[in-house]
Coordinates of C-alpha atoms and ligand atoms in Angstrom, one line a residue:
X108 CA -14.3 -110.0 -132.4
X109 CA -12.3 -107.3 -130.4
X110 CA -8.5 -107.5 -130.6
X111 CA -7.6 -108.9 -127.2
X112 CA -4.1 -106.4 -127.4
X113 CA -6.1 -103.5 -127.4
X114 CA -6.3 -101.2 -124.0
X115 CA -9.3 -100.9 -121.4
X116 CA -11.0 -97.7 -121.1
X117 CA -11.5 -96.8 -117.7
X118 CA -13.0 -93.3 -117.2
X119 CA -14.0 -91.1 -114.0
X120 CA -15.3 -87.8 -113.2
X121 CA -11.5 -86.7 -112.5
X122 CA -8.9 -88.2 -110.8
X123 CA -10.1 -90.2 -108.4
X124 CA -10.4 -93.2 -110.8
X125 CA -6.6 -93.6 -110.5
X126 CA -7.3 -95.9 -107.2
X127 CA -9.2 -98.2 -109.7
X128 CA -6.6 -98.0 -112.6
X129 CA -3.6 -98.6 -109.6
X130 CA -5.6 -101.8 -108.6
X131 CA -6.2 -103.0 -112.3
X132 CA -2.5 -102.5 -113.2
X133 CA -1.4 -104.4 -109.8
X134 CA -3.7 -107.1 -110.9
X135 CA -3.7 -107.5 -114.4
X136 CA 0.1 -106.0 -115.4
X137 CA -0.2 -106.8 -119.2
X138 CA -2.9 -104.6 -119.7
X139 CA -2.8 -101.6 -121.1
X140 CA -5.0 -98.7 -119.7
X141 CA -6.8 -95.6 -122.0
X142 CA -8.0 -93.5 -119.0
X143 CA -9.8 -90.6 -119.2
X144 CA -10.8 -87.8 -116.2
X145 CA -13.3 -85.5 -116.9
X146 CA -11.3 -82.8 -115.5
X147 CA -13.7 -80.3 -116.7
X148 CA -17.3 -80.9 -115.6
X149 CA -16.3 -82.7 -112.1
X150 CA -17.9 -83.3 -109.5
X151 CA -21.0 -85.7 -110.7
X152 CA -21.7 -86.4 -107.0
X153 CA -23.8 -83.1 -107.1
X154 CA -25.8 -83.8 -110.7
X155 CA -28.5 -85.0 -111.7
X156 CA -29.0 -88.2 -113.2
X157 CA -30.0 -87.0 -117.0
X158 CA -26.1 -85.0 -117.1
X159 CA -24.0 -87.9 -115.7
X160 CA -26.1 -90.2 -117.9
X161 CA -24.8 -87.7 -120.9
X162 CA -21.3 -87.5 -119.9
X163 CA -20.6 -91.0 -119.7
X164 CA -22.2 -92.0 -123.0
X165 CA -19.9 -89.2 -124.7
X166 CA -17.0 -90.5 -122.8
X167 CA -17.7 -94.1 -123.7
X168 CA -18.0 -93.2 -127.6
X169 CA -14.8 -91.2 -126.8
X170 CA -12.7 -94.2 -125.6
X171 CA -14.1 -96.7 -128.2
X172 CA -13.5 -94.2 -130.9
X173 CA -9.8 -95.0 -129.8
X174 CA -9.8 -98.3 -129.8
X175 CA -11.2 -99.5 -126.6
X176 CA -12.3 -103.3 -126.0
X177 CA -13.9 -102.9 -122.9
X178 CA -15.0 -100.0 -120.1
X179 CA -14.8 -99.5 -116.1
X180 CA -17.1 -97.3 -115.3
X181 CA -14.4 -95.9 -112.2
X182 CA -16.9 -93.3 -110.9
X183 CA -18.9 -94.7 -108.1
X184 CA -21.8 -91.5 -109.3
X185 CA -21.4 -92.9 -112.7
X186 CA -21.8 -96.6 -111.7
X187 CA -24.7 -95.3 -109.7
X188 CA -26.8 -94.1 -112.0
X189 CA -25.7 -94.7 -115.7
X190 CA -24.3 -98.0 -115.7
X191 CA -27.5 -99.5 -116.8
X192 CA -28.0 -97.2 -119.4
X193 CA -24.5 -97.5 -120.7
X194 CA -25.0 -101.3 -121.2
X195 CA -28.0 -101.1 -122.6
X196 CA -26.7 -98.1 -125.3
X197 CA -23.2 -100.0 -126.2
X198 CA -22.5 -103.7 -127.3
X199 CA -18.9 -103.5 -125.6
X200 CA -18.7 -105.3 -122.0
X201 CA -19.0 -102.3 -119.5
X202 CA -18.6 -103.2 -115.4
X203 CA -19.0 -100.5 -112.9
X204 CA -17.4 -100.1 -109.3
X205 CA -21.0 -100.7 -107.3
X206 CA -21.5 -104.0 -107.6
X207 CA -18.0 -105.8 -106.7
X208 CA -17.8 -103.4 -104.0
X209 CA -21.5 -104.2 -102.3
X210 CA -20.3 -107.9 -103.4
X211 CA -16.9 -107.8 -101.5
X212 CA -18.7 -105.7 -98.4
X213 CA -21.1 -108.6 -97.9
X214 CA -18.8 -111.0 -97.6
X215 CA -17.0 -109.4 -94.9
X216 CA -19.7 -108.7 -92.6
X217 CA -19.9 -110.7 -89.5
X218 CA -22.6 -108.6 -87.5
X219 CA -24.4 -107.8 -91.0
X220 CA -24.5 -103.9 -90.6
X221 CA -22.7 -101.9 -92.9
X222 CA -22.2 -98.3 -93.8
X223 CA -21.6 -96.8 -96.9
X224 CA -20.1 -93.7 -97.6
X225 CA -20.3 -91.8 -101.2
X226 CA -21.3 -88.6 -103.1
X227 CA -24.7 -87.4 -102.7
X228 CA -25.9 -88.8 -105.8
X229 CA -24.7 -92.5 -105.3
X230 CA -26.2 -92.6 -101.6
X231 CA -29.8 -90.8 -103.0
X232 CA -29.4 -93.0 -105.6
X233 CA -29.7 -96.4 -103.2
X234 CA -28.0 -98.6 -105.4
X235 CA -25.5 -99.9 -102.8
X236 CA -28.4 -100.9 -100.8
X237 CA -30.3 -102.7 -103.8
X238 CA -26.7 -104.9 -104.5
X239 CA -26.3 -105.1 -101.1
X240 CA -29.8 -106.7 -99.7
X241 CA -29.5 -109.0 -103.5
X242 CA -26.5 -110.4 -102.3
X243 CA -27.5 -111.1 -98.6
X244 CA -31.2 -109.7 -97.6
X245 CA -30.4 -109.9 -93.7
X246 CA -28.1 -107.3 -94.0
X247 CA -28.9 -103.8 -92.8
X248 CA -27.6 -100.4 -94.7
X249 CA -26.6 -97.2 -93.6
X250 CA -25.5 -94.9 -96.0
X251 CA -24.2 -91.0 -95.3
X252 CA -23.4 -88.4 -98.2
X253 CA -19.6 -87.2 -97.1
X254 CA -19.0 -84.4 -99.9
X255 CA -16.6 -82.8 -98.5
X256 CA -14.2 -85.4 -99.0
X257 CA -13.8 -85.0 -102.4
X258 CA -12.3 -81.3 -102.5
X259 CA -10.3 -82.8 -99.3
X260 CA -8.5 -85.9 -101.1
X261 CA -7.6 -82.8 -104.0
X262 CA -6.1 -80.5 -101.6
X263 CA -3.6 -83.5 -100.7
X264 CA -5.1 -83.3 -97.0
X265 CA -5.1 -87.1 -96.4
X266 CA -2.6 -88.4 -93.7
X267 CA -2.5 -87.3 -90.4
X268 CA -4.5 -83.8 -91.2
X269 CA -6.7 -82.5 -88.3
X270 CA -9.0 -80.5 -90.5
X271 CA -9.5 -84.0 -92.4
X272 CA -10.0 -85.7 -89.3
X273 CA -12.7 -83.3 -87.7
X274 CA -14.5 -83.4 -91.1
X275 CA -14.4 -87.2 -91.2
X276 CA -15.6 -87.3 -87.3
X277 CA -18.3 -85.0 -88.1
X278 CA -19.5 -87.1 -91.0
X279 CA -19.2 -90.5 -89.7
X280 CA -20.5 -90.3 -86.0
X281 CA -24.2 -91.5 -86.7
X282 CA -22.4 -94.4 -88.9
X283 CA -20.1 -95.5 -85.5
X284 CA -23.6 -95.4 -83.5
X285 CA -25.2 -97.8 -85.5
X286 CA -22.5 -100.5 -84.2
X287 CA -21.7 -101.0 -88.5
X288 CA -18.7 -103.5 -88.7
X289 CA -17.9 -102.7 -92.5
X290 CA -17.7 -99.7 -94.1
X291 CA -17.7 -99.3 -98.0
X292 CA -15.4 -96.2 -99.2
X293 CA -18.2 -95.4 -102.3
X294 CA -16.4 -93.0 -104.1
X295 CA -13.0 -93.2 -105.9
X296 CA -11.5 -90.4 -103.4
X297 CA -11.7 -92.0 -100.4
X298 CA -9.4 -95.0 -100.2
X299 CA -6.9 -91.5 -100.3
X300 CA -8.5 -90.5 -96.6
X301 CA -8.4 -94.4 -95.7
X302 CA -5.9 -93.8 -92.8
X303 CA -8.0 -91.0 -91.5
X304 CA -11.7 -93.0 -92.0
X305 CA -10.1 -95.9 -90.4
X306 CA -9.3 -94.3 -86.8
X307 CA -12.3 -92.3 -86.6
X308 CA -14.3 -95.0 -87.5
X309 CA -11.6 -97.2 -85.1
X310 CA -10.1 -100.7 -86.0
X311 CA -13.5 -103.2 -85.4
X312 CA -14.7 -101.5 -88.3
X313 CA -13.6 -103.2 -92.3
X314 CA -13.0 -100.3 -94.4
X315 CA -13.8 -102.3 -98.6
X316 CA -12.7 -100.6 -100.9
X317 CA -14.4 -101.2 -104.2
X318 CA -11.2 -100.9 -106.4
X319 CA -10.2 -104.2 -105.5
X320 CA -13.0 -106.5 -106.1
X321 CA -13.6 -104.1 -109.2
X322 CA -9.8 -105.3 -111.1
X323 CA -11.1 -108.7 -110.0
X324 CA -14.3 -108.9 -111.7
X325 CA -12.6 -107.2 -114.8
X326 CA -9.9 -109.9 -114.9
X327 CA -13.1 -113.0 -114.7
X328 CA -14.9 -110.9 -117.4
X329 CA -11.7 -110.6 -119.9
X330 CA -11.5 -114.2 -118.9
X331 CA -14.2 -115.5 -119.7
X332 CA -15.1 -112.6 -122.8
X333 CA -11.5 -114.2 -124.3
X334 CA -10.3 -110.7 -124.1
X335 CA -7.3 -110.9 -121.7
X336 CA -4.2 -109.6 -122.8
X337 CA -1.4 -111.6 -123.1
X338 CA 1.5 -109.4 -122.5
X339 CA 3.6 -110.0 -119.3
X340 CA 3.9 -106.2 -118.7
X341 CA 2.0 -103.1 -120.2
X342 CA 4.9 -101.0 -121.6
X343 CA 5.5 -97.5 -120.6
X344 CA 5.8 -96.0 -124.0
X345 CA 5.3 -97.5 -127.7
X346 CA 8.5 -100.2 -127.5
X347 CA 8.7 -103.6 -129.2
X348 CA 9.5 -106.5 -127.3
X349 CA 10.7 -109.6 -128.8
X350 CA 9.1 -108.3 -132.1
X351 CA 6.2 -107.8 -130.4
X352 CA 4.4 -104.5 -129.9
X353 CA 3.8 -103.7 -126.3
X354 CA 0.3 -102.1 -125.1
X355 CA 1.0 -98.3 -123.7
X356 CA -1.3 -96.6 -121.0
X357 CA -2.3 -93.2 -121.9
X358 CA -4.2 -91.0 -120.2
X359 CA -7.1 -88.0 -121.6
X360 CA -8.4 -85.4 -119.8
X361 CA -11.3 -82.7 -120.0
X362 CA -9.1 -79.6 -118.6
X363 CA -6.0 -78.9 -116.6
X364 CA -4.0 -81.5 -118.0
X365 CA -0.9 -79.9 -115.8
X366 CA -3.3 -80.0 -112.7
X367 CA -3.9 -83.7 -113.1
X368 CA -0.6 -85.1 -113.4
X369 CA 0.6 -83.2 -110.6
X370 CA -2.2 -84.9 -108.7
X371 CA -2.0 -87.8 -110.1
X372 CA 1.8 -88.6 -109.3
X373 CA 0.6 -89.2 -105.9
X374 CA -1.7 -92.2 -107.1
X375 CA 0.4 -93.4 -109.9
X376 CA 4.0 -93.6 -111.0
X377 CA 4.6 -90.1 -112.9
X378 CA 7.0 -91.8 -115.6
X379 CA 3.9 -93.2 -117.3
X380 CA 1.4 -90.2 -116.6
X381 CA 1.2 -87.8 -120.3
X382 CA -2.0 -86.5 -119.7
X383 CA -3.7 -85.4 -122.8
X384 CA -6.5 -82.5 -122.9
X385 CA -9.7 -83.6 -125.3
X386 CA -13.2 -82.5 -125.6
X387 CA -15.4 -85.2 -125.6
X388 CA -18.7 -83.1 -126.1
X389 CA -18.7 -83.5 -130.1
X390 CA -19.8 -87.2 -129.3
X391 CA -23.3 -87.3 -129.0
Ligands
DGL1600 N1 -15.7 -89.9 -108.9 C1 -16.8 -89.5 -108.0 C2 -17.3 -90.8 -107.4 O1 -16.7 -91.8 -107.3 C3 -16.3 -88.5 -107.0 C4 -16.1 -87.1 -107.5 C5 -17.3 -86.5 -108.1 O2 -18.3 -86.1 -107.4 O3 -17.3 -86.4 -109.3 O4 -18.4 -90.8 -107.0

């Protein structure tokens, strides 16, 4: 049986999987985080099924090589298309971001039609649809590939950005027509343009974010798996408290460890952010 002290690896195509961690560490504060961002072969949104399939299984054998007890697949692409896989290749309880978020998006529903926004590969792939339709079949989908959001959220042109805005009109237009009352934000970059989604799209419309129902589901799985940690607060760095050990978040990258942190600062408090650089290719 896993060590219930140990950290939960959380991994993403970059750094958008901070807006999960941020949510995990606001709900579950005595766990300690091993994140890594694959810095180096993002985006996923644009590849095919067969190379995010690879990259997460590396990355998985990456974070369990270092002690891992459980994964969050962060990456809505990821969760897309190789969260099946991945729980079918490792014995280690793996969740994804798809599921609570189609899961917290049909409960707040009223006029049952919702949009979905997300990388090409996570709205080809239907899968918000298929959770969607199991959880309540009356509801109708509309989902719209936005991938120009990603570089967007990067740049730092979130709030109040005009560029941002005409993108996001120019996107979600056919959504507004449909008369959709929720709208998920399907990839970990967009809860960053949330102000800018949310008055385009106007104030009738529920933006869910999946991050949230995501911490959730991890905190009834650790539950129930016996696996939650029971330190009050993760520490920053390796300290012993009342003769206790405390659990420390640390963070792995692909490339550009600099990059990321500077990026990552705006997500996250910097104190805690060492980013590291690692290859994970050598686990096949
Ligand atoms: N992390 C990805 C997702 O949530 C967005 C960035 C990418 O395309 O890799 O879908």
């Amino acid at each position: 049986m896993k060590n219930k002290n140990v950290p939960i690896g959380v991994f993403d195509s970059g750094v958008g999987g901070l807006t999960v961690v941020r949510e995990i560490m606001e709900q579950l504060p005595g766990e300690a985080i091993l994140y890594f961002g694959d810095t180096a072969r993002v985006p996923y949104g644009n590849k095919s099924e067969e190379t995010v399939v690879r990259y997460s299984s590396q990355i998985i054998k990456f974070l369990l090589s270092k002690g891992a007890k459980t994964i969050v697949i962060a990456c809505n692409t990821a969760s897309a298309v190789a969260l099946e896989k991945m729980k079918k290749e490792f014995e280690v309880p793996i969740i994804g971001v798809v599921e609570p978020g189609a899961k917290a998006a049909a409960k707040v529903t009223r006029n049952g039609r919702i949009g979905v926004i997300g990388t090409e590969a996570t709205i080809r792939s239907g899968i918000y649809n298929e959770f969607l339709q199991k959880t309540n079949p009356h509801v109708t989908v509309y989902g719209k590939a936005c991938p120009l959001f990603v570089p967007l959220a990067e740049e730092g042109w979130v709030e109040e950005d005009e560029i941002t805005e005409q993108v996001a009109r120019r996107y979600l237009a056919e959504l507004s027509e449909q008369d959709i009352d929720t709208l998920v934000l399907g990839c970990t970059h967009y809860p960053l343009l949330r102000s800018v989604i949310q008055k385009v799209v106007g104030d009738k419309v529920q933006l869910v974010n999946p991050a949230v129902e995501t911490a959730r589901e991890l905190k009834y799985l650790l539950e129930e798996r016996r696996l939650l940690n029971e330190c009050e607060k993760a520490g920053e760095t390796y300290a012993v408290a009342g003769g206790t050990l405390l659990p420390q978040h640390e963070f792995f990258v692909s490339d550009r460890a600099e990059k990321f942190k500077q990026f990552a600062a705006s997500i996250l408090p910097s104190a805690i952010l060492r980013p590291e650089s690692v290859g994970v290719e050598k686990f096949e």
